[in-house]
C-alpha positions as YAML, in Angstrom:
chain: A
units: angstrom
residues:
- id: 1
  name: MET
  ca: [0.08, -24.84, 8.70]
- id: 2
  name: MET
  ca: [1.37, -22.83, 5.75]
- id: 3
  name: SER
  ca: [4.97, -23.48, 4.75]
- id: 4
  name: HIS
  ca: [7.36, -20.52, 4.63]
- id: 5
  name: SER
  ca: [10.04, -22.50, 2.76]
- id: 6
  name: ALA
  ca: [8.92, -21.54, -0.78]
- id: 7
  name: LYS
  ca: [10.93, -18.62, -2.08]
- id: 8
  name: PRO
  ca: [9.17, -16.43, -4.64]
- id: 9
  name: ALA
  ca: [11.18, -14.14, -6.89]
- id: 10
  name: VAL
  ca: [10.49, -10.55, -5.83]
- id: 11
  name: THR
  ca: [11.31, -7.52, -7.99]
- id: 12
  name: GLY
  ca: [10.77, -4.02, -6.64]
- id: 13
  name: PHE
  ca: [10.09, -0.91, -8.72]
- id: 14
  name: PHE
  ca: [10.79, 2.37, -6.92]
- id: 15
  name: ASP
  ca: [8.82, 5.48, -7.86]
- id: 16
  name: GLU
  ca: [10.94, 8.51, -7.00]
- id: 17
  name: ARG
  ca: [8.03, 10.96, -7.22]
- id: 18
  name: THR
  ca: [6.04, 9.31, -4.42]
- id: 19
  name: PHE
  ca: [8.77, 7.25, -2.71]
- id: 20
  name: SER
  ca: [6.57, 4.20, -3.37]
- id: 21
  name: VAL
  ca: [7.71, 0.64, -4.01]
- id: 22
  name: GLN
  ca: [5.73, -1.55, -6.39]
- id: 23
  name: TYR
  ca: [6.32, -5.27, -6.65]
- id: 24
  name: VAL
  ca: [6.15, -8.19, -9.01]
- id: 25
  name: VAL
  ca: [6.23, -11.44, -7.02]
- id: 26
  name: ALA
  ca: [6.62, -14.57, -9.11]
- id: 27
  name: ASP
  ca: [6.77, -18.34, -8.78]
- id: 28
  name: PRO
  ca: [9.96, -19.29, -10.67]
- id: 29
  name: ALA
  ca: [8.62, -22.78, -11.40]
- id: 30
  name: THR
  ca: [5.37, -21.78, -13.10]
- id: 31
  name: LYS
  ca: [6.13, -18.17, -14.15]
- id: 32
  name: ARG
  ca: [2.86, -17.08, -12.55]
- id: 33
  name: CYS
  ca: [3.02, -13.74, -10.75]
- id: 34
  name: ALA
  ca: [1.19, -11.03, -8.86]
- id: 35
  name: ILE
  ca: [1.56, -7.27, -9.12]
- id: 36
  name: ILE
  ca: [1.41, -5.50, -5.75]
- id: 37
  name: ASP
  ca: [0.66, -1.79, -5.12]
- id: 38
  name: PRO
  ca: [1.18, -0.44, -8.67]
- id: 39
  name: VAL
  ca: [1.39, 3.34, -9.16]
- id: 40
  name: LEU
  ca: [-0.61, 5.39, -11.65]
- id: 41
  name: ASP
  ca: [1.49, 8.49, -12.38]
- id: 42
  name: TYR
  ca: [-0.11, 11.82, -11.53]
- id: 43
  name: ASP
  ca: [1.25, 15.37, -11.72]
- id: 44
  name: GLU
  ca: [-0.74, 17.51, -9.30]
- id: 45
  name: LYS
  ca: [0.61, 20.71, -10.84]
- id: 46
  name: SER
  ca: [-0.84, 20.06, -14.30]
- id: 47
  name: GLY
  ca: [-3.53, 17.53, -13.43]
- id: 48
  name: ALA
  ca: [-1.97, 15.08, -15.90]
- id: 49
  name: THR
  ca: [-2.07, 11.30, -15.50]
- id: 50
  name: ALA
  ca: [0.28, 8.81, -17.14]
- id: 51
  name: THR
  ca: [1.20, 5.13, -17.02]
- id: 52
  name: PHE
  ca: [5.01, 5.27, -16.95]
- id: 53
  name: ASN
  ca: [5.32, 3.06, -13.84]
- id: 54
  name: ALA
  ca: [2.66, 0.57, -14.88]
- id: 55
  name: ASP
  ca: [4.09, 0.23, -18.38]
- id: 56
  name: LYS
  ca: [7.53, -0.45, -16.93]
- id: 57
  name: ILE
  ca: [5.99, -3.30, -14.93]
- id: 58
  name: LEU
  ca: [4.20, -4.64, -18.01]
- id: 59
  name: ALA
  ca: [7.45, -4.56, -20.00]
- id: 60
  name: PHE
  ca: [9.23, -6.48, -17.23]
- id: 61
  name: ILE
  ca: [6.49, -9.12, -17.12]
- id: 62
  name: GLU
  ca: [6.63, -9.56, -20.89]
- id: 63
  name: ARG
  ca: [10.43, -9.71, -20.91]
- id: 64
  name: GLU
  ca: [10.49, -12.35, -18.16]
- id: 65
  name: GLY
  ca: [7.67, -14.39, -19.68]
- id: 66
  name: LEU
  ca: [5.45, -14.03, -16.62]
- id: 67
  name: ALA
  ca: [1.68, -14.49, -16.42]
- id: 68
  name: PRO
  ca: [-0.15, -12.24, -13.92]
- id: 69
  name: GLU
  ca: [-2.62, -14.04, -11.66]
- id: 70
  name: TRP
  ca: [-3.44, -11.12, -9.36]
- id: 71
  name: ILE
  ca: [-3.25, -7.35, -9.09]
- id: 72
  name: LEU
  ca: [-3.11, -6.68, -5.36]
- id: 73
  name: ASP
  ca: [-3.38, -3.50, -3.33]
- id: 74
  name: THR
  ca: [-2.48, -3.62, 0.34]
- id: 75
  name: HIS
  ca: [-4.78, -0.68, 1.17]
- id: 76
  name: PRO
  ca: [-6.28, 2.45, -0.43]
- id: 77
  name: HIS
  ca: [-3.13, 4.57, -0.68]
- id: 78
  name: ALA
  ca: [-2.93, 8.20, 0.40]
- id: 79
  name: ASP
  ca: [0.21, 9.24, -1.47]
- id: 80
  name: HIS
  ca: [-0.24, 7.85, -4.97]
- id: 81
  name: LEU
  ca: [-2.97, 6.79, -7.36]
- id: 82
  name: SER
  ca: [-3.41, 3.06, -7.90]
- id: 83
  name: ALA
  ca: [-2.81, 1.62, -11.37]
- id: 84
  name: ALA
  ca: [-4.87, -1.50, -10.58]
- id: 85
  name: HIS
  ca: [-7.68, -0.57, -12.96]
- id: 86
  name: TYR
  ca: [-5.28, 0.18, -15.81]
- id: 87
  name: LEU
  ca: [-3.32, -3.05, -15.32]
- id: 88
  name: HIS
  ca: [-6.53, -5.08, -15.10]
- id: 89
  name: GLY
  ca: [-7.48, -3.73, -18.50]
- id: 90
  name: LYS
  ca: [-4.09, -4.65, -19.94]
- id: 91
  name: THR
  ca: [-3.72, -8.13, -18.40]
- id: 92
  name: GLY
  ca: [-7.20, -9.31, -17.43]
- id: 93
  name: ALA
  ca: [-5.82, -10.34, -14.02]
- id: 94
  name: PRO
  ca: [-8.33, -9.98, -11.17]
- id: 95
  name: ARG
  ca: [-7.92, -7.12, -8.68]
- id: 96
  name: ALA
  ca: [-8.03, -7.71, -4.94]
- id: 97
  name: ILE
  ca: [-7.77, -5.82, -1.67]
- id: 98
  name: GLY
  ca: [-8.70, -6.40, 1.98]
- id: 99
  name: ALA
  ca: [-12.38, -6.75, 2.80]
- id: 100
  name: HIS
  ca: [-12.31, -3.81, 5.20]
- id: 101
  name: VAL
  ca: [-11.92, -1.48, 2.24]
- id: 102
  name: THR
  ca: [-15.66, -1.04, 2.63]
- id: 103
  name: ASP
  ca: [-14.99, 0.72, 5.96]
- id: 104
  name: VAL
  ca: [-12.65, 3.12, 4.17]
- id: 105
  name: GLN
  ca: [-15.22, 3.68, 1.44]
- id: 106
  name: GLU
  ca: [-17.97, 4.41, 3.96]
- id: 107
  name: LEU
  ca: [-15.75, 6.90, 5.81]
- id: 108
  name: TRP
  ca: [-14.47, 8.75, 2.77]
- id: 109
  name: LYS
  ca: [-17.78, 8.88, 0.88]
- id: 110
  name: GLY
  ca: [-18.93, 11.07, 3.73]
- id: 111
  name: LEU
  ca: [-15.82, 13.25, 3.58]
- id: 112
  name: TYR
  ca: [-16.33, 13.70, -0.18]
- id: 113
  name: ASN
  ca: [-20.10, 14.12, 0.22]
- id: 114
  name: TRP
  ca: [-20.88, 11.28, -2.19]
- id: 115
  name: PRO
  ca: [-24.02, 9.72, -0.72]
- id: 116
  name: ASP
  ca: [-24.59, 7.53, -3.79]
- id: 117
  name: PHE
  ca: [-21.05, 6.09, -3.91]
- id: 118
  name: PRO
  ca: [-21.28, 2.25, -3.76]
- id: 119
  name: ALA
  ca: [-19.33, 1.44, -0.58]
- id: 120
  name: ASP
  ca: [-19.57, -2.35, -0.93]
- id: 121
  name: GLY
  ca: [-16.22, -3.19, -2.53]
- id: 122
  name: ARG
  ca: [-17.69, -4.00, -5.94]
- id: 123
  name: GLN
  ca: [-14.81, -2.12, -7.57]
- id: 124
  name: TRP
  ca: [-12.55, -5.17, -6.96]
- id: 125
  name: ASP
  ca: [-12.86, -8.76, -8.13]
- id: 126
  name: ARG
  ca: [-11.98, -10.22, -4.70]
- id: 127
  name: LEU
  ca: [-12.09, -8.90, -1.15]
- id: 128
  name: PHE
  ca: [-9.75, -10.81, 1.15]
- id: 129
  name: ALA
  ca: [-10.68, -11.53, 4.76]
- id: 130
  name: ASP
  ca: [-8.13, -12.14, 7.49]
- id: 131
  name: GLY
  ca: [-6.65, -15.62, 7.07]
- id: 132
  name: ASP
  ca: [-7.77, -16.15, 3.49]
- id: 133
  name: ASP
  ca: [-5.52, -18.33, 1.36]
- id: 134
  name: LEU
  ca: [-3.64, -16.82, -1.56]
- id: 135
  name: ARG
  ca: [-1.66, -18.74, -4.17]
- id: 136
  name: ILE
  ca: [0.83, -17.53, -6.77]
- id: 137
  name: GLY
  ca: [1.52, -20.43, -9.12]
- id: 138
  name: GLU
  ca: [2.47, -23.29, -6.79]
- id: 139
  name: ILE
  ca: [3.51, -21.00, -3.92]
- id: 140
  name: GLU
  ca: [1.06, -20.86, -1.04]
- id: 141
  name: GLY
  ca: [0.26, -17.71, 0.87]
- id: 142
  name: ARG
  ca: [-2.26, -16.07, 3.12]
- id: 143
  name: VAL
  ca: [-3.69, -12.68, 3.95]
- id: 144
  name: MET
  ca: [-3.19, -10.99, 7.32]
- id: 145
  name: PHE
  ca: [-5.46, -8.13, 8.37]
- id: 146
  name: SER
  ca: [-3.01, -5.39, 9.49]
- id: 147
  name: PRO
  ca: [-4.99, -2.25, 10.37]
- id: 148
  name: GLY
  ca: [-3.71, 0.85, 12.12]
- id: 149
  name: HIS
  ca: [-2.23, 2.85, 9.26]
- id: 150
  name: THR
  ca: [-5.66, 2.55, 7.62]
- id: 151
  name: LEU
  ca: [-8.86, 0.70, 8.43]
- id: 152
  name: ALA
  ca: [-8.31, -1.70, 5.53]
- id: 153
  name: SER
  ca: [-4.58, -2.51, 5.47]
- id: 154
  name: VAL
  ca: [-3.54, -6.11, 4.83]
- id: 155
  name: THR
  ca: [-0.24, -7.97, 4.65]
- id: 156
  name: TYR
  ca: [0.26, -10.53, 1.89]
- id: 157
  name: VAL
  ca: [2.41, -13.46, 3.07]
- id: 158
  name: ILE
  ca: [3.59, -15.39, 0.00]
- id: 159
  name: GLY
  ca: [6.04, -18.18, 0.72]
- id: 160
  name: ASP
  ca: [8.92, -16.70, 2.72]
- id: 161
  name: ALA
  ca: [8.02, -13.12, 1.70]
- id: 162
  name: ALA
  ca: [5.60, -10.72, 3.41]
- id: 163
  name: PHE
  ca: [4.42, -7.50, 1.81]
- id: 164
  name: VAL
  ca: [3.84, -5.30, 4.84]
- id: 165
  name: HIS
  ca: [2.69, -2.11, 3.07]
- id: 166
  name: ASP
  ca: [2.81, 0.89, 5.46]
- id: 167
  name: THR
  ca: [3.31, -0.81, 8.82]
- id: 168
  name: LEU
  ca: [7.08, -1.28, 9.00]
- id: 169
  name: PHE
  ca: [9.54, 0.76, 6.97]
- id: 170
  name: GLN
  ca: [13.25, -0.02, 6.74]
- id: 171
  name: PRO
  ca: [14.75, -0.35, 10.24]
- id: 172
  name: ASP
  ca: [16.57, 2.99, 9.97]
- id: 173
  name: PHE
  ca: [13.29, 4.83, 9.32]
- id: 174
  name: GLY
  ca: [10.92, 3.07, 11.70]
- id: 175
  name: THR
  ca: [7.18, 2.61, 11.24]
- id: 176
  name: ALA
  ca: [4.22, 4.14, 9.46]
- id: 177
  name: ARG
  ca: [2.11, 7.09, 10.53]
- id: 178
  name: ALA
  ca: [-1.26, 6.54, 12.16]
- id: 179
  name: ASP
  ca: [-3.05, 9.87, 11.84]
- id: 180
  name: PHE
  ca: [-5.14, 9.47, 8.69]
- id: 181
  name: PRO
  ca: [-8.94, 9.30, 9.06]
- id: 182
  name: GLY
  ca: [-9.66, 5.89, 10.59]
- id: 183
  name: ALA
  ca: [-6.04, 5.26, 11.63]
- id: 184
  name: ASP
  ca: [-4.96, 4.37, 15.17]
- id: 185
  name: ALA
  ca: [-1.50, 4.00, 16.70]
- id: 186
  name: ALA
  ca: [-2.48, 1.35, 19.26]
- id: 187
  name: THR
  ca: [-4.00, -0.78, 16.50]
- id: 188
  name: LEU
  ca: [-0.90, -0.30, 14.37]
- id: 189
  name: TRP
  ca: [1.28, -1.54, 17.26]
- id: 190
  name: THR
  ca: [-0.82, -4.71, 17.48]
- id: 191
  name: SER
  ca: [-0.54, -5.29, 13.72]
- id: 192
  name: ILE
  ca: [3.23, -4.86, 13.84]
- id: 193
  name: GLN
  ca: [3.51, -7.40, 16.67]
- id: 194
  name: GLU
  ca: [1.56, -9.94, 14.59]
- id: 195
  name: ILE
  ca: [3.90, -9.44, 11.65]
- id: 196
  name: LEU
  ca: [6.91, -9.92, 13.94]
- id: 197
  name: LYS
  ca: [5.55, -13.33, 14.95]
- id: 198
  name: LEU
  ca: [6.45, -14.60, 11.48]
- id: 199
  name: PRO
  ca: [9.72, -16.60, 11.33]
- id: 200
  name: ASP
  ca: [12.81, -14.41, 11.77]
- id: 201
  name: GLU
  ca: [14.07, -15.26, 8.28]
- id: 202
  name: THR
  ca: [10.84, -14.05, 6.62]
- id: 203
  name: ARG
  ca: [11.64, -11.39, 4.04]
- id: 204
  name: LEU
  ca: [9.69, -8.19, 4.60]
- id: 205
  name: PHE
  ca: [8.93, -5.84, 1.71]
- id: 206
  name: THR
  ca: [7.72, -2.36, 2.57]
- id: 207
  name: GLY
  ca: [5.61, 0.07, 0.58]
- id: 208
  name: HIS
  ca: [7.80, 3.18, 0.81]
- id: 209
  name: ASP
  ca: [11.33, 4.29, 1.42]
- id: 210
  name: TYR
  ca: [12.26, 7.86, 2.31]
- id: 211
  name: MET
  ca: [16.05, 7.38, 2.09]
- id: 212
  name: PRO
  ca: [17.20, 8.78, 5.45]
- id: 213
  name: ASP
  ca: [20.58, 10.54, 5.38]
- id: 214
  name: GLY
  ca: [20.49, 10.43, 1.58]
- id: 215
  name: ARG
  ca: [21.15, 6.71, 1.20]
- id: 216
  name: GLU
  ca: [19.97, 4.76, -1.84]
- id: 217
  name: PRO
  ca: [16.37, 3.48, -1.73]
- id: 218
  name: GLN
  ca: [15.87, 0.15, 0.05]
- id: 219
  name: TRP
  ca: [12.77, -1.95, 0.60]
- id: 220
  name: GLU
  ca: [13.77, -5.40, 1.87]
- id: 221
  name: SER
  ca: [14.53, -6.50, 5.42]
- id: 222
  name: THR
  ca: [13.72, -9.53, 7.58]
- id: 223
  name: VAL
  ca: [11.63, -10.07, 10.67]
- id: 224
  name: GLY
  ca: [14.84, -10.67, 12.62]
- id: 225
  name: GLU
  ca: [16.37, -7.40, 11.40]
- id: 226
  name: GLN
  ca: [13.24, -5.46, 12.29]
- id: 227
  name: LYS
  ca: [13.19, -6.91, 15.80]
- id: 228
  name: ALA
  ca: [16.84, -6.03, 16.32]
- id: 229
  name: ARG
  ca: [17.14, -2.64, 14.63]
- id: 230
  name: ASN
  ca: [13.84, -0.88, 13.91]
- id: 231
  name: LYS
  ca: [14.37, 2.58, 15.37]
- id: 232
  name: HIS
  ca: [10.83, 3.09, 16.62]
- id: 233
  name: LEU
  ca: [10.56, -0.38, 18.12]
- id: 234
  name: GLN
  ca: [13.88, 0.14, 19.89]
- id: 235
  name: GLN
  ca: [12.69, 3.46, 21.32]
- id: 236
  name: ALA
  ca: [9.25, 2.17, 22.36]
- id: 237
  name: LYS
  ca: [9.15, -1.30, 23.89]
- id: 238
  name: THR
  ca: [5.50, -1.26, 24.96]
- id: 239
  name: GLN
  ca: [2.24, -0.37, 23.28]
- id: 240
  name: ALA
  ca: [1.76, 2.67, 25.51]
- id: 241
  name: ALA
  ca: [5.26, 3.97, 24.76]
- id: 242
  name: TYR
  ca: [4.79, 3.36, 21.06]
- id: 243
  name: VAL
  ca: [1.45, 5.21, 20.98]
- id: 244
  name: GLU
  ca: [3.07, 8.19, 22.70]
- id: 245
  name: LEU
  ca: [6.01, 8.16, 20.26]
- id: 246
  name: ARG
  ca: [3.82, 7.69, 17.20]
- id: 247
  name: ASN
  ca: [1.28, 10.35, 18.12]
- id: 248
  name: LYS
  ca: [3.99, 12.90, 18.93]
- id: 249
  name: ARG
  ca: [5.74, 12.29, 15.63]
- id: 250
  name: ASP
  ca: [2.52, 12.32, 13.60]
- id: 251
  name: LYS
  ca: [1.58, 15.75, 14.93]
- id: 252
  name: SER
  ca: [4.69, 17.13, 13.24]
- id: 253
  name: LEU
  ca: [4.00, 15.58, 9.83]
- id: 254
  name: PRO
  ca: [2.16, 17.38, 7.03]
- id: 255
  name: MET
  ca: [-0.45, 15.33, 5.22]
- id: 256
  name: PRO
  ca: [0.70, 13.62, 2.03]
- id: 257
  name: LYS
  ca: [0.34, 16.09, -0.81]
- id: 258
  name: LEU
  ca: [-1.90, 13.73, -2.80]
- id: 259
  name: ILE
  ca: [-4.14, 12.33, -0.07]
- id: 260
  name: LEU
  ca: [-7.30, 14.18, -1.17]
- id: 261
  name: HIS
  ca: [-6.55, 13.49, -4.82]
- id: 262
  name: ALA
  ca: [-5.67, 9.84, -4.33]
- id: 263
  name: LEU
  ca: [-8.37, 8.53, -2.00]
- id: 264
  name: GLN
  ca: [-11.23, 9.31, -4.37]
- id: 265
  name: ILE
  ca: [-9.47, 7.26, -7.05]
- id: 266
  name: ASN
  ca: [-8.16, 4.48, -4.85]
- id: 267
  name: MET
  ca: [-11.38, 3.80, -2.96]
- id: 268
  name: ASN
  ca: [-12.87, 3.34, -6.44]
- id: 269
  name: GLY
  ca: [-10.44, 0.57, -7.37]
- id: 270
  name: GLY
  ca: [-8.13, 2.88, -9.32]
- id: 271
  name: SER
  ca: [-10.86, 4.01, -11.71]
- id: 272
  name: LEU
  ca: [-10.72, 7.66, -12.71]
- id: 273
  name: PRO
  ca: [-13.90, 9.75, -12.42]
- id: 274
  name: GLU
  ca: [-16.29, 9.44, -15.31]
- id: 275
  name: PRO
  ca: [-16.00, 12.22, -17.93]
- id: 276
  name: GLU
  ca: [-18.48, 15.05, -17.54]
- id: 277
  name: GLY
  ca: [-20.50, 16.63, -20.35]
- id: 278
  name: ASN
  ca: [-17.47, 18.35, -21.85]
- id: 279
  name: GLY
  ca: [-15.49, 15.10, -21.99]
- id: 280
  name: ARG
  ca: [-13.14, 16.05, -19.15]
- id: 281
  name: ARG
  ca: [-12.67, 14.27, -15.83]
- id: 282
  name: TYR
  ca: [-12.63, 16.19, -12.54]
- id: 283
  name: LEU
  ca: [-11.34, 15.54, -9.04]
- id: 284
  name: LYS
  ca: [-13.16, 16.83, -5.97]
- id: 285
  name: ILE
  ca: [-11.10, 18.41, -3.17]
- id: 286
  name: PRO
  ca: [-12.92, 18.98, 0.13]
- id: 287
  name: LEU
  ca: [-11.63, 22.02, 2.01]
- id: 288
  name: ASN
  ca: [-10.80, 22.10, 5.73]
- id: 289
  name: THR
  ca: [-11.49, 18.39, 6.11]
- id: 290
  name: LEU
  ca: [-8.18, 17.08, 7.48]
- id: 291
  name: GLU
  ca: [-8.02, 19.34, 10.50]
- id: 292
  name: GLY
  ca: [-4.96, 19.56, 12.73]
- id: 293
  name: ALA
  ca: [-2.38, 18.50, 10.17]
- id: 294
  name: ALA
  ca: [0.96, 20.30, 10.22]
- id: 295
  name: TRP
  ca: [1.58, 22.84, 7.47]
- id: 296
  name: GLU
  ca: [4.61, 22.36, 5.25]
...
């Protein structure tokens, strides 16, 4: 049985443009660390990319004398580009994601009409299966398969900390949407219940914060706090009630503005498209693919 007593040092980096939280989780004893869900900056208006967020993380790691062991993504994100490829080039640390990323790749290669896209996960150095061990320095951890928001979502449990990506948000905001291609509200409910089986004192770190009522961004809670105060879990006590609540809410939500930009990068491990004959890189945006989404 894995011990939850080890307490890694967790530093969050909030990206105001995408409301995303990136993490450096470190073993204080060995100074080994992992980078979780890093953001590659992208301006959809100009088509420009930049590495402001990733470079801030690199500066922090250098300042603290940390040594990256892993670059981890919890899932292929729909609202920002992943900086995993860039950070791998800068640090040499291996990149990893859940093994079911291949299901996401297979789905989206069809949506992008890329029949030759290699949908076998080769873009990462490690594909984690449910229950796989994960170690940061001397701190033990494991990987939980947590689908529902996407087909490939995983939770990284490292010591007393769990990185729950887009399952649970802060208690005052609720839970993640389940209307992307391959998503499912009933499956998300099951994943949330598995996370809530962790010890009540387990620290939970979420992937986004949307600052309800204008409060300052937050990203840490505990299992006990989520059980007691999560607004969606208080409103919906059963799977059937939760599915009804989640589906009703999702019908009112516009798609993330970067979903069609981001998935073609993120299902490729964060690698940008190869330059074409003129030296420029191009994104491909399928029209009328995400049907039924609310307009903003």
